[in-house]
mmCIF file of C-alpha atoms in Angstrom:
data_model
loop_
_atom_site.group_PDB
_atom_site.id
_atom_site.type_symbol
_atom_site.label_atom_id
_atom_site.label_comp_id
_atom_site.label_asym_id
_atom_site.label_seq_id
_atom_site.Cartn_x
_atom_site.Cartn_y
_atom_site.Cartn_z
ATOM 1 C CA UNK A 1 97.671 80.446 6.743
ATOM 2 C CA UNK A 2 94.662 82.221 7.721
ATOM 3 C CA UNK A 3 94.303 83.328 11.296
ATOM 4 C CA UNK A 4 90.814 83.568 12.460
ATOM 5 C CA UNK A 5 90.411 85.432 16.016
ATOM 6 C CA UNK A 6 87.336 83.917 17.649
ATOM 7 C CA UNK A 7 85.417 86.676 20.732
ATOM 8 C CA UNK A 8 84.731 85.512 23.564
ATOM 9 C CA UNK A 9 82.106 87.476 25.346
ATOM 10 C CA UNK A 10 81.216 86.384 28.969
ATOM 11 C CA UNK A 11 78.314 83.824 27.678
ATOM 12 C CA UNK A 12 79.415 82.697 24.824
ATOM 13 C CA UNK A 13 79.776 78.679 24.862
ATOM 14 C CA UNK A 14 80.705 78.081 20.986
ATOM 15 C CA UNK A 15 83.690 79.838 20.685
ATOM 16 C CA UNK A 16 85.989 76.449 21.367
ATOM 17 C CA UNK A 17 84.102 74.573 18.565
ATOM 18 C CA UNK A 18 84.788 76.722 16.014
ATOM 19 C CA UNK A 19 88.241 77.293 17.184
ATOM 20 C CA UNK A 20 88.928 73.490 16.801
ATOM 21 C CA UNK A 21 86.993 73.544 13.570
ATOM 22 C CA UNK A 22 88.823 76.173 12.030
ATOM 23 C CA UNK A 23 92.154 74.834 13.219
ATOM 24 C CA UNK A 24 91.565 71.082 11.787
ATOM 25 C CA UNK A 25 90.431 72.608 8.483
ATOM 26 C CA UNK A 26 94.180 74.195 8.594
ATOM 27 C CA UNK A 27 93.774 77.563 9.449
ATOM 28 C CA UNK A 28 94.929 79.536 12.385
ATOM 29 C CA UNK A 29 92.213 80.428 15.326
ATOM 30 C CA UNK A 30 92.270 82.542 18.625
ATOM 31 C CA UNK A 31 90.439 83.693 21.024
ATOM 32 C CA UNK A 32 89.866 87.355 21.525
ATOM 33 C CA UNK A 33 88.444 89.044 24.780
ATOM 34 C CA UNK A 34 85.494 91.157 24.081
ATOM 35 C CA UNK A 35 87.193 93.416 26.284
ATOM 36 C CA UNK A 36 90.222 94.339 23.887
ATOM 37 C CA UNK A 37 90.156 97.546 21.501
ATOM 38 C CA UNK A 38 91.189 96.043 18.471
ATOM 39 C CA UNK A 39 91.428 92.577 16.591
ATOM 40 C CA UNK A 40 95.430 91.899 16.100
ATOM 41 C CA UNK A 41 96.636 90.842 13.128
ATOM 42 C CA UNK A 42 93.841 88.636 12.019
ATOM 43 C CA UNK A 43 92.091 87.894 8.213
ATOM 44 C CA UNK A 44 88.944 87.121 9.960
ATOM 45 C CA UNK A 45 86.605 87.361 13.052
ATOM 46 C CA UNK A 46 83.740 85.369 14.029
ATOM 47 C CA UNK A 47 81.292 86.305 16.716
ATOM 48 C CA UNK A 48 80.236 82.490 18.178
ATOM 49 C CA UNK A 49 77.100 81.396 19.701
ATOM 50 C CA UNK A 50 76.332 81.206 23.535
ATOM 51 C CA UNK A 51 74.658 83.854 25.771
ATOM 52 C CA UNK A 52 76.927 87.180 25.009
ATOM 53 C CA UNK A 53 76.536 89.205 28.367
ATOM 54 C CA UNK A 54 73.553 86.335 29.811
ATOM 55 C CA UNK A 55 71.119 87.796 26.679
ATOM 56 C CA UNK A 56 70.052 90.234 29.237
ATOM 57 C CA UNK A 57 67.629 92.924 27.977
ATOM 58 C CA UNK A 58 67.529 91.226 24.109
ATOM 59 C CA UNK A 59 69.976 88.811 22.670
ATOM 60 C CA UNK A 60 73.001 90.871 21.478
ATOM 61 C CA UNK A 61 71.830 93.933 22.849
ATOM 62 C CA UNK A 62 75.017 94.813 25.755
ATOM 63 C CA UNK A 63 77.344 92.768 23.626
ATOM 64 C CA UNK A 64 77.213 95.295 20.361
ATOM 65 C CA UNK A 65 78.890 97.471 23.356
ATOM 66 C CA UNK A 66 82.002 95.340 24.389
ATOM 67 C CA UNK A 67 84.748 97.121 23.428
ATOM 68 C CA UNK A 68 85.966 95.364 20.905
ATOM 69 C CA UNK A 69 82.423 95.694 18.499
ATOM 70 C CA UNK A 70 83.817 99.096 17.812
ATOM 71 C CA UNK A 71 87.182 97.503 16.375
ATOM 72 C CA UNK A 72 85.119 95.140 14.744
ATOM 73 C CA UNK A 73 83.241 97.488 12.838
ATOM 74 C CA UNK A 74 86.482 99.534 11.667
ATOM 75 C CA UNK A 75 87.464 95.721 10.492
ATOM 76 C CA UNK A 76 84.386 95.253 8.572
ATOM 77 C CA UNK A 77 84.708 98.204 6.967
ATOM 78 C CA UNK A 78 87.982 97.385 5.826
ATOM 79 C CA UNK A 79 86.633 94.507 3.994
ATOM 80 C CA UNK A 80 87.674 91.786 6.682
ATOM 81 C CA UNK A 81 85.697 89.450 6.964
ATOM 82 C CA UNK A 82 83.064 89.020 9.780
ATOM 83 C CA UNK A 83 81.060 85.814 10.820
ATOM 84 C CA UNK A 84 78.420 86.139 13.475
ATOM 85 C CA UNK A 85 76.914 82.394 14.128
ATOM 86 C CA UNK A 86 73.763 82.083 16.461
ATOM 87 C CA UNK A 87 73.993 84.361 19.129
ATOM 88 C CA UNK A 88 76.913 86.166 17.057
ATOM 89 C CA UNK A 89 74.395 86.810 14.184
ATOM 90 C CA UNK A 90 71.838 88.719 16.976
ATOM 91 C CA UNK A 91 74.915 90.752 18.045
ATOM 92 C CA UNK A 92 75.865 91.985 14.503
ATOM 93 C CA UNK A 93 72.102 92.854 14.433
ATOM 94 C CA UNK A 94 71.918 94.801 17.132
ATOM 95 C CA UNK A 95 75.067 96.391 16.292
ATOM 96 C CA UNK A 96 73.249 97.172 12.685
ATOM 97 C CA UNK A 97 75.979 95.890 10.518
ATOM 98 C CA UNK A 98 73.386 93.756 9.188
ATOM 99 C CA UNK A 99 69.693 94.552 8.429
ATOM 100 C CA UNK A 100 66.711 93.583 10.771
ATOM 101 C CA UNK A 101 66.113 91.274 14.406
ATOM 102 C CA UNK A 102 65.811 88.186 14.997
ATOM 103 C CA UNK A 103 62.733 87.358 17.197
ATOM 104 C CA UNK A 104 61.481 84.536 19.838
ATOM 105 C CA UNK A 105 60.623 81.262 17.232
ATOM 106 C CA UNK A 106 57.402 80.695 16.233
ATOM 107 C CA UNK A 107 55.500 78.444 18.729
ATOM 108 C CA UNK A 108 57.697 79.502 21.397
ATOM 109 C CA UNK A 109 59.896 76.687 21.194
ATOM 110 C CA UNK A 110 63.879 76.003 21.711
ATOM 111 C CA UNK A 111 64.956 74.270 18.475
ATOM 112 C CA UNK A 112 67.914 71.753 18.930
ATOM 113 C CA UNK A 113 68.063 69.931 15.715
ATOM 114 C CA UNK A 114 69.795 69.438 12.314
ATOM 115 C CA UNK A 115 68.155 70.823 9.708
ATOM 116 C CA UNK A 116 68.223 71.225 5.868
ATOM 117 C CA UNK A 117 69.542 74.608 4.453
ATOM 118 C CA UNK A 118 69.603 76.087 0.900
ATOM 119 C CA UNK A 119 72.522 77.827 -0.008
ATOM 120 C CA UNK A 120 71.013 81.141 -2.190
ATOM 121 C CA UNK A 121 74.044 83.448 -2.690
ATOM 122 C CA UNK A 122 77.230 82.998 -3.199
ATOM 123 C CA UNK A 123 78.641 85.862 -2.682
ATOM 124 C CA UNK A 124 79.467 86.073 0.712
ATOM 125 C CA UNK A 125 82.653 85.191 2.336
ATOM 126 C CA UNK A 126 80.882 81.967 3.776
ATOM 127 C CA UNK A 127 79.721 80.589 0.788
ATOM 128 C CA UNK A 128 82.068 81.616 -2.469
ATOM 129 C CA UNK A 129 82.564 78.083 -2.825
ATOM 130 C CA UNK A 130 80.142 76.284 -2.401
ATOM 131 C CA UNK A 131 77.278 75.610 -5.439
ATOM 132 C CA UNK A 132 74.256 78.060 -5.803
ATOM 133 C CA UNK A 133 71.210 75.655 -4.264
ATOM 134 C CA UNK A 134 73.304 73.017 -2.739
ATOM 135 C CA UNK A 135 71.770 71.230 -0.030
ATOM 136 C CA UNK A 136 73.819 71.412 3.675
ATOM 137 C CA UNK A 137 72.395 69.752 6.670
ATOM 138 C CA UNK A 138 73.164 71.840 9.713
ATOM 139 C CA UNK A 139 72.265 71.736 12.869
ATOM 140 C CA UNK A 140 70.567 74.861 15.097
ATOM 141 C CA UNK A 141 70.383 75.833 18.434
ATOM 142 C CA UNK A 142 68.451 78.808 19.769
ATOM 143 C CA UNK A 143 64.888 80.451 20.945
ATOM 144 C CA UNK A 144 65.533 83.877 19.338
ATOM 145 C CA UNK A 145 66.237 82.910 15.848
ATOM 146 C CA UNK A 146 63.168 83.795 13.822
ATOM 147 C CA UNK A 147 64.588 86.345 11.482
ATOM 148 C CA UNK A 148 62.373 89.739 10.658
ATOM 149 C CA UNK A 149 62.461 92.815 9.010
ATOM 150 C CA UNK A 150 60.329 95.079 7.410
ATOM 151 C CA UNK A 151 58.864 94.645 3.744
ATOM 152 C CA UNK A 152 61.266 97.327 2.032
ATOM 153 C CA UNK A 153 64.545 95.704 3.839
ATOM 154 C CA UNK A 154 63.245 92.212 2.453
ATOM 155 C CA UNK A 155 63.179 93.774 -1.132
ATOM 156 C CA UNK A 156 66.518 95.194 -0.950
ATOM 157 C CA UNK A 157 67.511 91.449 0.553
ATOM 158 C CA UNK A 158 67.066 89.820 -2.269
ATOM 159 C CA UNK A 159 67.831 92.968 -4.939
ATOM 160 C CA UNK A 160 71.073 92.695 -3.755
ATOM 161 C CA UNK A 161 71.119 88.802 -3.560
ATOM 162 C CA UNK A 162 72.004 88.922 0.261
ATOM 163 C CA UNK A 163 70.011 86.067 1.436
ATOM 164 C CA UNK A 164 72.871 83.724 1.764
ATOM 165 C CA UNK A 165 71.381 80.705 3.118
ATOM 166 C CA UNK A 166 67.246 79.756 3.598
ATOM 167 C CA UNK A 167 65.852 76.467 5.566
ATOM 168 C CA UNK A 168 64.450 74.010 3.785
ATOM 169 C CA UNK A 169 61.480 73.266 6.278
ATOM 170 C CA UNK A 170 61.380 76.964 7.741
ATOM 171 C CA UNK A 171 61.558 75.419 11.746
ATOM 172 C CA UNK A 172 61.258 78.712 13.574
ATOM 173 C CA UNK A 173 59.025 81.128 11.241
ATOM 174 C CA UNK A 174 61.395 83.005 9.477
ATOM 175 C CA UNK A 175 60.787 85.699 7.058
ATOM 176 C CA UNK A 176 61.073 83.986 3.425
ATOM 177 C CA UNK A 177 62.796 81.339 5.275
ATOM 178 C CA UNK A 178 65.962 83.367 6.015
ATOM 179 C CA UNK A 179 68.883 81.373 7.399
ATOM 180 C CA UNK A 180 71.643 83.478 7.002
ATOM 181 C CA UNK A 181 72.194 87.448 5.051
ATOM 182 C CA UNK A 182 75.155 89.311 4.088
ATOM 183 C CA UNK A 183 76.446 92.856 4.399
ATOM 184 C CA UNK A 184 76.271 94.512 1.046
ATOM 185 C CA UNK A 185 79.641 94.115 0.364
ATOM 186 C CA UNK A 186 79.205 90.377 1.572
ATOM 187 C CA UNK A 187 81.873 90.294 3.938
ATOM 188 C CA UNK A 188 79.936 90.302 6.869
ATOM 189 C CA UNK A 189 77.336 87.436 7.231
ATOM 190 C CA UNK A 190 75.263 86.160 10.000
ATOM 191 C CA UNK A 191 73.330 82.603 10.122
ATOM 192 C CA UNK A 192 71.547 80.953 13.129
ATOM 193 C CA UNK A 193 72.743 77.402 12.022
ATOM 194 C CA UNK A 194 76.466 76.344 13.300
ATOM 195 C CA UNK A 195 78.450 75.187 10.451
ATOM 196 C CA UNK A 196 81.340 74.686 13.508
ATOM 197 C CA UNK A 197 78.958 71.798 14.918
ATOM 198 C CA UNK A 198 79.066 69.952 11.103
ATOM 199 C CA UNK A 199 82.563 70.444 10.853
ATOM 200 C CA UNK A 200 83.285 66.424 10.727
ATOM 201 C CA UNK A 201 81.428 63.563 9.656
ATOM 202 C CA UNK A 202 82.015 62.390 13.093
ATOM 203 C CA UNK A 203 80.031 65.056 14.374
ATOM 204 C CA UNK A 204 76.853 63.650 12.098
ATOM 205 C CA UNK A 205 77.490 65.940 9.012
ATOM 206 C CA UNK A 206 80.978 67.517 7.565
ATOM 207 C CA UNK A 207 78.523 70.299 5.626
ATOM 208 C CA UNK A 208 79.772 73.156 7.852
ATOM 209 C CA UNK A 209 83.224 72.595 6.711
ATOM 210 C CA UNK A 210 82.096 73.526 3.498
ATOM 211 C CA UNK A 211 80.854 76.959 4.480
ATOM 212 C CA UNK A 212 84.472 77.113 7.186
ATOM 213 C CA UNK A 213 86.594 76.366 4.049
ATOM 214 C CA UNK A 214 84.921 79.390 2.005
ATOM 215 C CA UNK A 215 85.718 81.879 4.920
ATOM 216 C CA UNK A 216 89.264 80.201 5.449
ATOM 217 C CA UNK A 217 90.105 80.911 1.637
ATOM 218 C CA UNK A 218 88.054 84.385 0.874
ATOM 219 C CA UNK A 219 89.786 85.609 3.967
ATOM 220 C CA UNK A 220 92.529 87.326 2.629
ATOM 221 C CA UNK A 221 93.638 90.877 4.020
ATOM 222 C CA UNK A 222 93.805 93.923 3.448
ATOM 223 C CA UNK A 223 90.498 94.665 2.222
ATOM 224 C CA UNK A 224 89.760 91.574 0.013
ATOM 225 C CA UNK A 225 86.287 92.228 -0.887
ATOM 226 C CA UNK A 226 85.515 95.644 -0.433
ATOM 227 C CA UNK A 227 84.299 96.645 -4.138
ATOM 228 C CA UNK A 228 85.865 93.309 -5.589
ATOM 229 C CA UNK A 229 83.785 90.416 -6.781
ATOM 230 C CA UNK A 230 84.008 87.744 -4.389
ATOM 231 C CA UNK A 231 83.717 84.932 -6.802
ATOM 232 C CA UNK A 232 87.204 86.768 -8.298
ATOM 233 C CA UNK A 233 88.796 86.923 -4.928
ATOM 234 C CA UNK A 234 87.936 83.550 -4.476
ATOM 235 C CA UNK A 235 89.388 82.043 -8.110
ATOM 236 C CA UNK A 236 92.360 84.478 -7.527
ATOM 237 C CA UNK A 237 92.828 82.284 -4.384
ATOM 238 C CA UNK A 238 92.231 79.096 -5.665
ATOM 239 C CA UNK A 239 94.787 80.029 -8.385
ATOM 240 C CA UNK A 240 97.138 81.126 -6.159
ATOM 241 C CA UNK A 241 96.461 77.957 -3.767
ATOM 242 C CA UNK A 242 97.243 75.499 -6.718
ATOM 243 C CA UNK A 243 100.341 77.293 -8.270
ATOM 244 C CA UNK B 1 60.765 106.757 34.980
ATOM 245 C CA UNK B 2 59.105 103.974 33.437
ATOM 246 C CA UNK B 3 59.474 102.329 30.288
ATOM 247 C CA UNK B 4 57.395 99.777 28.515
ATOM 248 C CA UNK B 5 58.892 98.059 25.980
ATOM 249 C CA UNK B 6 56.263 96.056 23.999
ATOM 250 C CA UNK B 7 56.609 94.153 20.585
ATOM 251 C CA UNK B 8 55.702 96.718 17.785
ATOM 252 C CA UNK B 9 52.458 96.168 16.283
ATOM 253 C CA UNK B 10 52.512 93.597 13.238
ATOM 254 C CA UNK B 11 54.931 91.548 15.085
ATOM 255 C CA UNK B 12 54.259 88.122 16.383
ATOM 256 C CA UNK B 13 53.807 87.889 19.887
ATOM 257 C CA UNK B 14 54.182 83.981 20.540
ATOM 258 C CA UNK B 15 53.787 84.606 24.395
ATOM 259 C CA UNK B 16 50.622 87.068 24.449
ATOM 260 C CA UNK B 17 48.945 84.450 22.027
ATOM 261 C CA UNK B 18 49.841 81.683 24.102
ATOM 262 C CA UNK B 19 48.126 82.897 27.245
ATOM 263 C CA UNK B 20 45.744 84.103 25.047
ATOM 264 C CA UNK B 21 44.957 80.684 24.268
ATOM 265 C CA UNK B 22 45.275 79.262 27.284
ATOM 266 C CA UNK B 23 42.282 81.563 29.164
ATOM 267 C CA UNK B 24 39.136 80.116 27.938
ATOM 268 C CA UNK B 25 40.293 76.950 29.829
ATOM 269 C CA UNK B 26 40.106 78.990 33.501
ATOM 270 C CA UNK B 27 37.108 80.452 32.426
ATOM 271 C CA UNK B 28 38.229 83.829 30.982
ATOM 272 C CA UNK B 29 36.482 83.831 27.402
ATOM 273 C CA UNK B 30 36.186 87.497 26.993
ATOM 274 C CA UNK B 31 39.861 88.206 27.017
ATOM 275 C CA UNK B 32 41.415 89.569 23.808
ATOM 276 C CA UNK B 33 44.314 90.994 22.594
ATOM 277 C CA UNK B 34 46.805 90.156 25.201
ATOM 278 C CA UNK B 35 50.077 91.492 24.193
ATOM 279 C CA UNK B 36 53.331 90.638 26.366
ATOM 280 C CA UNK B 37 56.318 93.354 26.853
ATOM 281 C CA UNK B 38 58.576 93.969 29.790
ATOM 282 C CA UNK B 39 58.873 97.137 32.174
ATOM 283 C CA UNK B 40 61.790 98.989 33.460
ATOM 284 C CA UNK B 41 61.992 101.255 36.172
ATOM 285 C CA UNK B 42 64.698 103.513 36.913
ATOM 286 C CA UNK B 43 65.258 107.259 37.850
ATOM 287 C CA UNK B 44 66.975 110.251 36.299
ATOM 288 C CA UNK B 45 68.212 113.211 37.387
ATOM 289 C CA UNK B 46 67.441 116.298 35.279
ATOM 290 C CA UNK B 47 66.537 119.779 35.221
ATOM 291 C CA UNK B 48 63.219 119.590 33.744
ATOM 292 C CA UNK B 49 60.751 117.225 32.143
ATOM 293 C CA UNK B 50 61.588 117.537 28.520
ATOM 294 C CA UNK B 51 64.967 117.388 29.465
ATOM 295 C CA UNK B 52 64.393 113.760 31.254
ATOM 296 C CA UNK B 53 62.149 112.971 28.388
ATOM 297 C CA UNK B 54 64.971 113.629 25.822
ATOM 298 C CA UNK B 55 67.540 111.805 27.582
ATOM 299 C CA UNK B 56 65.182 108.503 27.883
ATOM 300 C CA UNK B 57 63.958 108.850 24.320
ATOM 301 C CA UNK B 58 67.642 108.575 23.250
ATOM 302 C CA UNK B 59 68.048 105.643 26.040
ATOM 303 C CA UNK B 60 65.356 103.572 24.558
ATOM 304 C CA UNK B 61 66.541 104.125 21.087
ATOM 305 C CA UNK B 62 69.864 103.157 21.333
ATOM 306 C CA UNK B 63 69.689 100.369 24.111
ATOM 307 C CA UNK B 64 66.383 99.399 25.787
ATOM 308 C CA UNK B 65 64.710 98.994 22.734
ATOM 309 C CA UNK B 66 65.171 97.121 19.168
ATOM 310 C CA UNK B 67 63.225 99.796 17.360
ATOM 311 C CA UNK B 68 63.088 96.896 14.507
ATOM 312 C CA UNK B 69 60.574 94.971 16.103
ATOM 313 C CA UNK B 70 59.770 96.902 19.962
ATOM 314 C CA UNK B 71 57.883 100.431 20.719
ATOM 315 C CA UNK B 72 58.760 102.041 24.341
ATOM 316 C CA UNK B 73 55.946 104.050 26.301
ATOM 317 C CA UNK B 74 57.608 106.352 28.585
ATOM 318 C CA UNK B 75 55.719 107.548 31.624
ATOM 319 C CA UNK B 76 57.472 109.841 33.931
ATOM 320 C CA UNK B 77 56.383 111.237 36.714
ATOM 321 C CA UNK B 78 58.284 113.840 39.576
ATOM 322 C CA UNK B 79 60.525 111.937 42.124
ATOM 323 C CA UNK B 80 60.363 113.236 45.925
ATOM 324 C CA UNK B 81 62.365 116.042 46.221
ATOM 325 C CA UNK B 82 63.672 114.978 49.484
ATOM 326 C CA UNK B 83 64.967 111.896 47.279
ATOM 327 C CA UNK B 84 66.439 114.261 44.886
ATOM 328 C CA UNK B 85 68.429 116.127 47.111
#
């Protein structure tokens, strides 16, 4: 079963949701203290969404420090897999394991709302499974989420097929209407939406549980997709599920 | 020591355009350009000034600043000795 350890920063206010998302998908979920030095024996990590350290100074900036970002990088580098949602995806770019900021939305507005996403790659961890172009409705939550970065990190973006997920309707001014990017390696990915909220149709939408599922079966230790294709990780696992 | 972190040039400044907007109404047409940022204040202890100015350079890069989208101005200026000790 795959055991996903869930950090809990002082601020975050997601990390429940996905823990009770991951667990009625079947996998395995924890919490982990920001304050610990290393992960345990987990296949994945995700950094929820909330207010990491009260967003004091910039969104994610004091929460890259906690101690355990530093095990989290060694993970990453490993190949484990790494989920930042929301607030989680402003911490992984402050702590540069992925490329560029995400700014205040355009028209200064806090955006509650489902919205329409694109899924673009599939070669993250998050999305392996799901169909190149398929249509998820998911909702967001955040001021800070208009993603940026400069011209030449855009290029290499989409050279490298890293945009993982863009919004339909663009809600908060995004560059090229960037959702979600990967790592180059695609094990680490960060999105503003929360697939954790969409995780049941009860919820409104069961579309998140798509994107939960991919992590839940990509997430296979030690250093799944470092250098590997993912879609071969991901039929290797799906082979190995139905045998 | 003070540092003014402001959003780097090219990047959308929702708040300065906002009260930007919002000044012809109290009767300030001939504003332009307003630009929003935040200041912090602090003090450092250290031998000289490029010293100090070394150390806070490195500060705003790694913390106060997101040098993907913010530029710092650092103005420093000579604390009271008798506050230096």
């Amino acid at each position: 079963m795959t055991r996903v350890g869930v950090v809990l920063f002082p601020g975050s206010n997601c990390e429940h949701d996905v823990v009770e998302a991951v667990r009625a998908l079947g996998g395995e979920a924890d919490l982990l203290w920001h304050g610990a030095t290393d992960v345990g024996p987990v296949d994945a990590v995700v950094l929820p969404g909330g207010f990491a350290h009260g967003d004091y100074l910039r969104p994610g900036a004091i929460a890259r420090f906690s101690p355990i970002m530093a095990a989290i990088e060694r993970f990453a580098a490993d190949g484990g897999a790494v989920i930042g949602i929301c607030n989680g995806f402003q911490i992984l770019t402050e702590a540069r394991l992925l490329p560029g900021a995400l700014q205040k939305n355009r028209g200064l507005t806090f955006l509650c709302m489902p919205v329409e996403l694109e899924v673009c790659s599939t070669r993250s961890v998050l999305t392996w499974e799901v169909a190149p172009g398929q249509r998820l409705r998911i909702p967001i939550n955040h001021f800070e989420g208009n993603y940026t970065c400069d011209a030449e990190t855009l290029s290499m973006l989409k050279a490298e097929d890293r945009v993982v997920l863009r919004y339909v309707d663009n809600p908060n001014g995004s560059v090229d209407r960037i959702a979600g990017i990967c790592n180059a390696e695609g094990n680490v990915v960060g999105l503003m939406p929360h697939p954790e909220r969409a995780s049941d149709v009860l919820l409104g939408s069961a579309d998140g549980a798509t994107l939960l599922r991919s992590l839940l079966g990509t997430a296979v230790r030690p250093s799944a997709l470092a250098g590997t294709d993912v879609l071969a990780v991901g039929a290797e696992v799906a082979a190995t599920a139905l045998a | 020591m003070l540092v003014e972190v402001s959003l780097r040039p090219g990047i959308a400044d929702p708040q300065g355009a906002t009260i930007e907007r919002s000044l012809p109404a109290l009767g300030f047409e001939r504003v332009s350009g307003v630009r929003t940022g935040k200041a912090i204040r602090f003090s450092i202890d250290a031998d000289d000034e490029a010293g100090a100015r070394g150390e806070v350079d490195e500060l705003c890069r790694r913390f106060l600043t997101n040098p993907v989208i913010e530029d710092a101005r650092v103005t420093l200026a000579a604390a009271d000795q008798a506050v230096r000790r």
